[in-house]
Amino acid sequence: MAQVTVTIDGKAYRMACEEGQEGHLTDLAAQLDRYVSHLKTQFGEIGDLRLTVMAGIMVMDELSEVNRRVAAMEKELSSFREGRDGALEGAQRREEMLTTALGELTERLNGITRKLTAKPAPAARPEH
């Protein structure tokens, strides 16, 4: 496990994280520090615990909104996929119908061609 020290509201906290995640943890701590600083600017010194809880609630509110938007986008994507699947099925049915119609037309044309190229039967000779 890697160790990293983050600073939130001017206080250093030593934290453990997976190897390679140090930068990510530092970025997250910096974001939380911005929330705490914002709240401190708005409300003044109201206590570390209260600031932390309020910052946590703000983060959870944003997360809730992001989750709501992701769910709406997933629903929209699902709708697009269903529409695409329906369109593909319709195109496949039309292609099958066209193939069948072309096959029938080919048979009819071949039949007409056979009739046109057939040698006429010899005419009966009149008897004298």
Coordinates of N, CA, C and O in Angstrom, one line a residue:
M1 N 0.8 -1.2 0.0 CA 0.0 0.0 0.0 C 0.9 1.2 0.0 O 1.9 1.3 0.7
A2 N 0.4 2.2 -0.8 CA 1.2 3.5 -0.8 C 0.6 4.4 0.3 O -0.5 4.2 0.8
Q3 N 1.4 5.3 0.7 CA 1.1 6.3 1.7 C 1.1 7.7 1.0 O 2.0 8.0 0.2
V4 N 0.2 8.6 1.4 CA 0.1 9.9 0.8 C -0.4 10.8 1.9 O -1.2 10.4 2.8
T5 N 0.1 12.0 2.0 CA -0.4 13.0 2.9 C -1.2 14.1 2.2 O -0.7 14.6 1.2
V6 N -2.4 14.2 2.6 CA -3.3 15.2 2.0 C -3.6 16.3 3.0 O -3.5 16.1 4.2
T7 N -3.9 17.5 2.5 CA -4.2 18.6 3.4 C -5.6 19.1 3.1 O -6.0 19.4 2.0
I8 N -6.4 19.1 4.2 CA -7.8 19.6 4.1 C -8.0 20.6 5.2 O -7.7 20.3 6.4
D9 N -8.4 21.8 4.9 CA -8.6 22.9 5.8 C -7.4 23.2 6.6 O -7.4 23.4 7.8
G10 N -6.2 23.1 5.9 CA -4.9 23.4 6.6 C -4.4 22.3 7.5 O -3.4 22.5 8.1
K11 N -5.1 21.2 7.6 CA -4.6 20.1 8.4 C -4.1 18.9 7.5 O -4.8 18.6 6.5
A12 N -3.0 18.3 7.9 CA -2.4 17.2 7.1 C -3.0 15.9 7.6 O -3.1 15.7 8.8
Y13 N -3.3 15.1 6.7 CA -3.8 13.7 7.0 C -3.0 12.7 6.2 O -2.9 12.8 5.0
R14 N -2.5 11.7 6.9 CA -1.7 10.7 6.2 C -2.7 9.6 5.9 O -3.5 9.1 6.7
M15 N -2.7 9.2 4.6 CA -3.7 8.2 4.1 C -3.0 7.1 3.3 O -1.9 7.3 2.7
A16 N -3.6 5.9 3.4 CA -3.1 4.8 2.6 C -4.0 4.6 1.3 O -5.2 4.9 1.4
C17 N -3.4 4.2 0.3 CA -4.1 3.9 -1.0 C -3.3 2.9 -1.8 O -2.2 2.5 -1.5
E18 N -4.0 2.4 -2.8 CA -3.3 1.4 -3.7 C -2.2 2.1 -4.4 O -2.2 3.3 -4.7
E19 N -1.2 1.3 -4.8 CA -0.1 1.8 -5.6 C -0.6 2.5 -6.8 O -1.5 1.9 -7.5
G20 N -0.1 3.6 -7.2 CA -0.5 4.3 -8.4 C -1.7 5.2 -8.2 O -2.0 5.9 -9.2
Q21 N -2.4 5.2 -7.1 CA -3.5 6.0 -6.9 C -3.3 7.2 -6.0 O -4.2 8.0 -5.7
E22 N -2.0 7.5 -5.8 CA -1.6 8.6 -5.0 C -2.1 9.9 -5.5 O -2.7 10.8 -4.8
G23 N -1.9 10.2 -6.8 CA -2.4 11.4 -7.5 C -3.9 11.6 -7.4 O -4.4 12.7 -7.2
H24 N -4.6 10.5 -7.6 CA -6.0 10.5 -7.6 C -6.5 10.9 -6.2 O -7.4 11.7 -6.0
L25 N -5.9 10.3 -5.2 CA -6.3 10.6 -3.8 C -6.0 12.0 -3.5 O -6.8 12.7 -2.8
T26 N -4.9 12.5 -3.9 CA -4.5 13.9 -3.7 C -5.5 14.9 -4.3 O -5.9 15.9 -3.8
D27 N -5.9 14.5 -5.6 CA -6.9 15.3 -6.3 C -8.3 15.3 -5.6 O -8.9 16.4 -5.4
L28 N -8.7 14.2 -5.1 CA -9.9 14.1 -4.3 C -9.9 14.9 -3.1 O -10.9 15.7 -2.7
A29 N -8.8 14.9 -2.4 CA -8.6 15.6 -1.1 C -8.6 17.1 -1.5 O -9.2 17.9 -0.7
A30 N -8.0 17.5 -2.6 CA -8.0 18.9 -3.0 C -9.5 19.4 -3.3 O -9.8 20.5 -2.9
Q31 N -10.2 18.6 -3.9 CA -11.6 18.9 -4.2 C -12.4 19.1 -2.9 O -13.2 20.1 -2.7
L32 N -12.2 18.2 -1.9 CA -12.9 18.3 -0.6 C -12.5 19.5 0.1 O -13.3 20.2 0.7
D33 N -11.2 19.9 0.0 CA -10.7 21.0 0.6 C -11.3 22.3 0.1 O -11.6 23.2 0.8
R34 N -11.6 22.3 -1.2 CA -12.3 23.5 -1.8 C -13.7 23.6 -1.3 O -14.2 24.7 -1.0
Y35 N -14.4 22.5 -1.1 CA -15.7 22.5 -0.5 C -15.7 23.1 0.9 O -16.5 24.0 1.3
V36 N -14.7 22.6 1.7 CA -14.6 23.0 3.1 C -14.3 24.5 3.1 O -14.9 25.3 3.9
S37 N -13.4 25.0 2.3 CA -13.0 26.4 2.2 C -14.2 27.2 1.8 O -14.4 28.3 2.4
H38 N -14.9 26.8 0.9 CA -16.1 27.5 0.4 C -17.1 27.7 1.6 O -17.6 28.8 1.8
L39 N -17.4 26.6 2.3 CA -18.3 26.6 3.4 C -17.7 27.5 4.5 O -18.5 28.3 5.2
K40 N -16.4 27.5 4.8 CA -15.8 28.3 5.8 C -16.0 29.8 5.5 O -16.2 30.6 6.3
T41 N -15.8 30.1 4.2 CA -16.0 31.5 3.7 C -17.5 31.9 3.9 O -17.7 33.1 4.4
Q42 N -18.4 31.0 3.7 CA -19.8 31.4 3.8 C -20.3 31.5 5.3 O -21.0 32.4 5.7
F43 N -19.8 30.5 6.1 CA -20.4 30.4 7.5 C -19.4 30.7 8.6 O -19.7 30.8 9.7
G44 N -18.1 30.9 8.2 CA -17.1 31.2 9.2 C -16.7 29.9 10.0 O -16.9 28.8 9.5
E45 N -16.1 30.1 11.1 CA -15.7 29.0 12.0 C -16.9 28.4 12.7 O -17.4 28.9 13.6
I46 N -17.4 27.3 12.2 CA -18.5 26.6 12.8 C -18.1 25.2 13.3 O -19.0 24.4 13.7
G47 N -16.9 24.9 13.3 CA -16.4 23.6 13.8 C -16.0 22.7 12.7 O -16.7 22.6 11.7
D48 N -14.9 22.0 12.9 CA -14.4 21.1 11.9 C -15.4 20.0 11.5 O -15.6 19.7 10.4
L49 N -16.0 19.4 12.5 CA -16.9 18.3 12.3 C -18.1 18.8 11.4 O -18.5 18.1 10.5
R50 N -18.7 19.9 11.8 CA -19.8 20.4 11.1 C -19.5 20.8 9.7 O -20.2 20.5 8.7
L51 N -18.3 21.4 9.5 CA -17.8 21.7 8.1 C -17.6 20.5 7.3 O -18.0 20.4 6.1
T52 N -17.1 19.5 7.9 CA -16.8 18.2 7.2 C -18.2 17.6 6.8 O -18.3 17.1 5.7
V53 N -19.1 17.5 7.7 CA -20.4 17.0 7.4 C -21.1 17.8 6.3 O -21.7 17.2 5.3
M54 N -21.1 19.1 6.4 CA -21.7 19.9 5.4 C -21.0 19.7 4.0 O -21.7 19.6 3.0
A55 N -19.7 19.6 4.0 CA -19.0 19.4 2.7 C -19.4 18.0 2.2 O -19.6 17.8 1.0
G56 N -19.5 17.0 3.1 CA -19.9 15.6 2.6 C -21.3 15.6 2.0 O -21.5 15.0 1.0
I57 N -22.2 16.4 2.6 CA -23.5 16.5 2.1 C -23.5 17.1 0.7 O -24.2 16.7 -0.2
M58 N -22.7 18.2 0.6 CA -22.6 18.9 -0.7 C -22.1 17.9 -1.8 O -22.6 17.8 -2.9
V59 N -21.1 17.1 -1.4 CA -20.5 16.2 -2.4 C -21.6 15.1 -2.7 O -21.8 14.7 -3.9
M60 N -22.3 14.6 -1.7 CA -23.3 13.6 -2.0 C -24.5 14.2 -2.8 O -25.1 13.5 -3.7
D61 N -24.8 15.5 -2.6 CA -25.8 16.1 -3.5 C -25.4 16.1 -4.9 O -26.2 15.8 -5.8
E62 N -24.1 16.5 -5.2 CA -23.6 16.5 -6.5 C -23.6 15.1 -7.1 O -23.9 14.9 -8.2
L63 N -23.2 14.1 -6.3 CA -23.1 12.7 -6.7 C -24.5 12.2 -7.1 O -24.7 11.5 -8.1
S64 N -25.5 12.6 -6.3 CA -26.9 12.2 -6.5 C -27.4 12.8 -7.9 O -28.0 12.1 -8.7
E65 N -27.0 14.0 -8.1 CA -27.4 14.7 -9.4 C -26.7 14.0 -10.6 O -27.3 13.7 -11.6
V66 N -25.5 13.7 -10.4 CA -24.7 13.0 -11.5 C -25.4 11.6 -11.7 O -25.6 11.2 -12.9
N67 N -25.7 10.9 -10.6 CA -26.3 9.6 -10.8 C -27.7 9.7 -11.5 O -28.0 8.8 -12.3
R68 N -28.4 10.7 -11.2 CA -29.7 10.9 -11.8 C -29.5 11.1 -13.3 O -30.2 10.6 -14.1
R69 N -28.5 12.0 -13.6 CA -28.3 12.3 -15.1 C -27.8 11.0 -15.8 O -28.2 10.8 -16.9
V70 N -26.9 10.2 -15.1 CA -26.4 9.0 -15.8 C -27.6 8.0 -16.0 O -27.7 7.4 -17.1
A71 N -28.5 7.9 -15.0 CA -29.6 7.0 -15.2 C -30.5 7.5 -16.4 O -31.0 6.7 -17.2
A72 N -30.7 8.8 -16.5 CA -31.5 9.4 -17.6 C -30.8 9.1 -18.9 O -31.5 8.7 -19.9
M73 N -29.5 9.2 -19.0 CA -28.7 9.0 -20.2 C -28.8 7.5 -20.5 O -28.8 7.1 -21.7
E74 N -28.7 6.6 -19.5 CA -28.7 5.2 -19.8 C -30.1 4.8 -20.4 O -30.2 4.0 -21.3
K75 N -31.2 5.4 -19.8 CA -32.5 5.2 -20.3 C -32.6 5.6 -21.8 O -33.2 4.9 -22.6
E76 N -32.1 6.8 -22.1 CA -32.1 7.3 -23.4 C -31.3 6.4 -24.4 O -31.7 6.1 -25.5
L77 N -30.1 6.0 -23.9 CA -29.3 5.1 -24.7 C -30.0 3.8 -25.0 O -30.0 3.3 -26.1
S78 N -30.7 3.3 -24.0 CA -31.5 2.0 -24.2 C -32.6 2.3 -25.2 O -32.8 1.4 -26.0
S79 N -33.2 3.4 -25.1 CA -34.3 3.7 -26.1 C -33.7 3.8 -27.5 O -34.3 3.3 -28.5
F80 N -32.5 4.4 -27.6 CA -31.9 4.5 -29.0 C -31.5 3.1 -29.5 O -31.7 2.8 -30.6
R81 N -31.0 2.3 -28.6 CA -30.7 0.9 -29.0 C -31.9 0.1 -29.4 O -31.8 -0.6 -30.4
E82 N -33.0 0.3 -28.7 CA -34.2 -0.4 -29.1 C -34.7 0.1 -30.5 O -35.1 -0.7 -31.3
G83 N -34.6 1.4 -30.7 CA -35.0 2.0 -32.0 C -34.1 1.5 -33.1 O -34.5 1.1 -34.2
R84 N -32.8 1.4 -32.8 CA -31.8 0.9 -33.8 C -32.1 -0.6 -34.1 O -32.2 -1.0 -35.2
D85 N -32.4 -1.4 -33.0 CA -32.7 -2.8 -33.2 C -34.0 -3.0 -34.1 O -34.0 -3.8 -35.0
G86 N -35.0 -2.1 -33.8 CA -36.2 -2.2 -34.5 C -36.0 -1.8 -36.0 O -36.5 -2.5 -36.9
A87 N -35.2 -0.8 -36.2 CA -34.9 -0.4 -37.6 C -34.1 -1.5 -38.3 O -34.4 -1.7 -39.5
L88 N -33.2 -2.1 -37.6 CA -32.4 -3.2 -38.3 C -33.3 -4.4 -38.6 O -33.2 -5.0 -39.7
E89 N -34.2 -4.7 -37.7 CA -35.1 -5.8 -38.0 C -36.0 -5.5 -39.2 O -36.3 -6.3 -40.0
G90 N -36.5 -4.2 -39.2 CA -37.4 -3.8 -40.3 C -36.6 -3.8 -41.6 O -37.1 -4.3 -42.7
A91 N -35.3 -3.4 -41.6 CA -34.5 -3.4 -42.8 C -34.3 -4.9 -43.3 O -34.3 -5.2 -44.5
Q92 N -34.1 -5.7 -42.3 CA -33.8 -7.2 -42.6 C -35.1 -7.8 -43.3 O -35.0 -8.5 -44.2
R93 N -36.3 -7.5 -42.7 CA -37.5 -8.0 -43.3 C -37.7 -7.4 -44.7 O -38.1 -8.2 -45.6
R94 N -37.4 -6.1 -44.9 CA -37.6 -5.6 -46.2 C -36.6 -6.2 -47.2 O -37.0 -6.5 -48.4
E95 N -35.4 -6.5 -46.7 CA -34.4 -7.1 -47.6 C -34.9 -8.5 -48.0 O -34.7 -8.9 -49.1
E96 N -35.4 -9.3 -47.0 CA -35.9 -10.6 -47.3 C -37.1 -10.6 -48.3 O -37.2 -11.4 -49.2
M97 N -38.0 -9.6 -48.1 CA -39.1 -9.4 -49.0 C -38.6 -9.1 -50.4 O -39.1 -9.6 -51.4
L98 N -37.6 -8.2 -50.5 CA -37.1 -7.8 -51.8 C -36.4 -9.0 -52.5 O -36.5 -9.2 -53.7
T99 N -35.7 -9.8 -51.7 CA -35.0 -11.0 -52.2 C -36.0 -11.9 -52.8 O -35.8 -12.5 -53.9
T100 N -37.1 -12.2 -52.0 CA -38.2 -13.1 -52.5 C -38.8 -12.5 -53.8 O -39.0 -13.3 -54.7
A101 N -39.1 -11.2 -53.8 CA -39.7 -10.6 -55.0 C -38.8 -10.7 -56.2 O -39.3 -11.0 -57.3
L102 N -37.5 -10.5 -56.0 CA -36.6 -10.6 -57.1 C -36.5 -12.0 -57.6 O -36.3 -12.3 -58.8
G103 N -36.5 -13.0 -56.7 CA -36.5 -14.4 -57.1 C -37.7 -14.8 -57.9 O -37.6 -15.4 -58.9
E104 N -38.9 -14.3 -57.5 CA -40.1 -14.6 -58.2 C -40.1 -13.9 -59.6 O -40.5 -14.5 -60.6
L105 N -39.6 -12.7 -59.6 CA -39.5 -11.9 -60.9 C -38.5 -12.6 -61.8 O -38.8 -12.8 -63.0
T106 N -37.4 -13.1 -61.3 CA -36.4 -13.9 -62.1 C -37.1 -15.1 -62.7 O -36.9 -15.4 -63.9
E107 N -37.8 -15.8 -61.9 CA -38.5 -17.0 -62.4 C -39.5 -16.7 -63.5 O -39.6 -17.4 -64.6
R108 N -40.2 -15.6 -63.3 CA -41.2 -15.2 -64.4 C -40.5 -14.8 -65.6 O -40.9 -15.2 -66.7
L109 N -39.4 -14.0 -65.5 CA -38.6 -13.6 -66.7 C -38.0 -14.8 -67.4 O -38.0 -14.9 -68.6
N110 N -37.5 -15.8 -66.6 CA -37.0 -17.0 -67.2 C -38.1 -17.7 -68.0 O -37.8 -18.3 -69.1
G111 N -39.3 -17.8 -67.4 CA -40.4 -18.5 -68.1 C -40.7 -17.8 -69.4 O -41.0 -18.4 -70.4
I112 N -40.8 -16.4 -69.3 CA -41.1 -15.7 -70.6 C -40.0 -15.9 -71.6 O -40.3 -16.1 -72.8
T113 N -38.7 -15.9 -71.1 CA -37.6 -16.1 -72.1 C -37.7 -17.5 -72.7 O -37.5 -17.7 -73.9
R114 N -38.1 -18.5 -71.9 CA -38.2 -19.9 -72.5 C -39.3 -19.9 -73.5 O -39.1 -20.5 -74.6
K115 N -40.4 -19.2 -73.3 CA -41.5 -19.2 -74.2 C -41.1 -18.5 -75.5 O -41.4 -19.0 -76.6
L116 N -40.4 -17.4 -75.4 CA -40.0 -16.7 -76.5 C -38.9 -17.4 -77.4 O -38.8 -17.2 -78.6
T117 N -38.1 -18.1 -76.7 CA -37.0 -18.8 -77.5 C -37.3 -20.2 -77.9 O -36.5 -20.8 -78.6
A118 N -38.4 -20.7 -77.5 CA -38.8 -22.0 -77.8 C -39.1 -22.1 -79.3 O -39.6 -21.2 -79.9
K119 N -38.7 -23.2 -79.9 CA -38.9 -23.3 -81.4 C -40.4 -23.7 -81.6 O -40.9 -24.5 -80.8
P120 N -41.0 -23.1 -82.5 CA -42.4 -23.4 -82.7 C -42.5 -24.8 -83.2 O -41.6 -25.3 -83.9
A121 N -43.5 -25.5 -82.9 CA -43.8 -26.8 -83.3 C -44.0 -26.8 -84.8 O -44.6 -25.8 -85.3
P122 N -43.5 -27.8 -85.5 CA -43.7 -27.8 -87.0 C -45.2 -27.7 -87.3 O -46.0 -28.4 -86.7
A123 N -45.5 -26.9 -88.3 CA -47.0 -26.8 -88.7 C -47.4 -28.1 -89.4 O -46.6 -28.7 -90.1
A124 N -48.6 -28.5 -89.2 CA -49.1 -29.7 -89.9 C -49.2 -29.4 -91.3 O -49.7 -28.3 -91.7
R125 N -48.8 -30.3 -92.2 CA -48.9 -30.1 -93.6 C -50.3 -30.5 -94.0 O -50.8 -31.5 -93.7
P126 N -50.8 -29.7 -94.9 CA -52.1 -30.0 -95.4 C -52.0 -31.2 -96.4 O -51.1 -31.3 -97.1
E127 N -53.0 -32.0 -96.3 CA -53.0 -33.2 -97.2 C -53.7 -32.8 -98.5 O -54.7 -32.1 -98.6
H128 N -53.2 -33.4 -99.6 CA -53.7 -33.1 -100.9 C -54.6 -34.1 -101.3 O -54.8 -35.1 -101.5

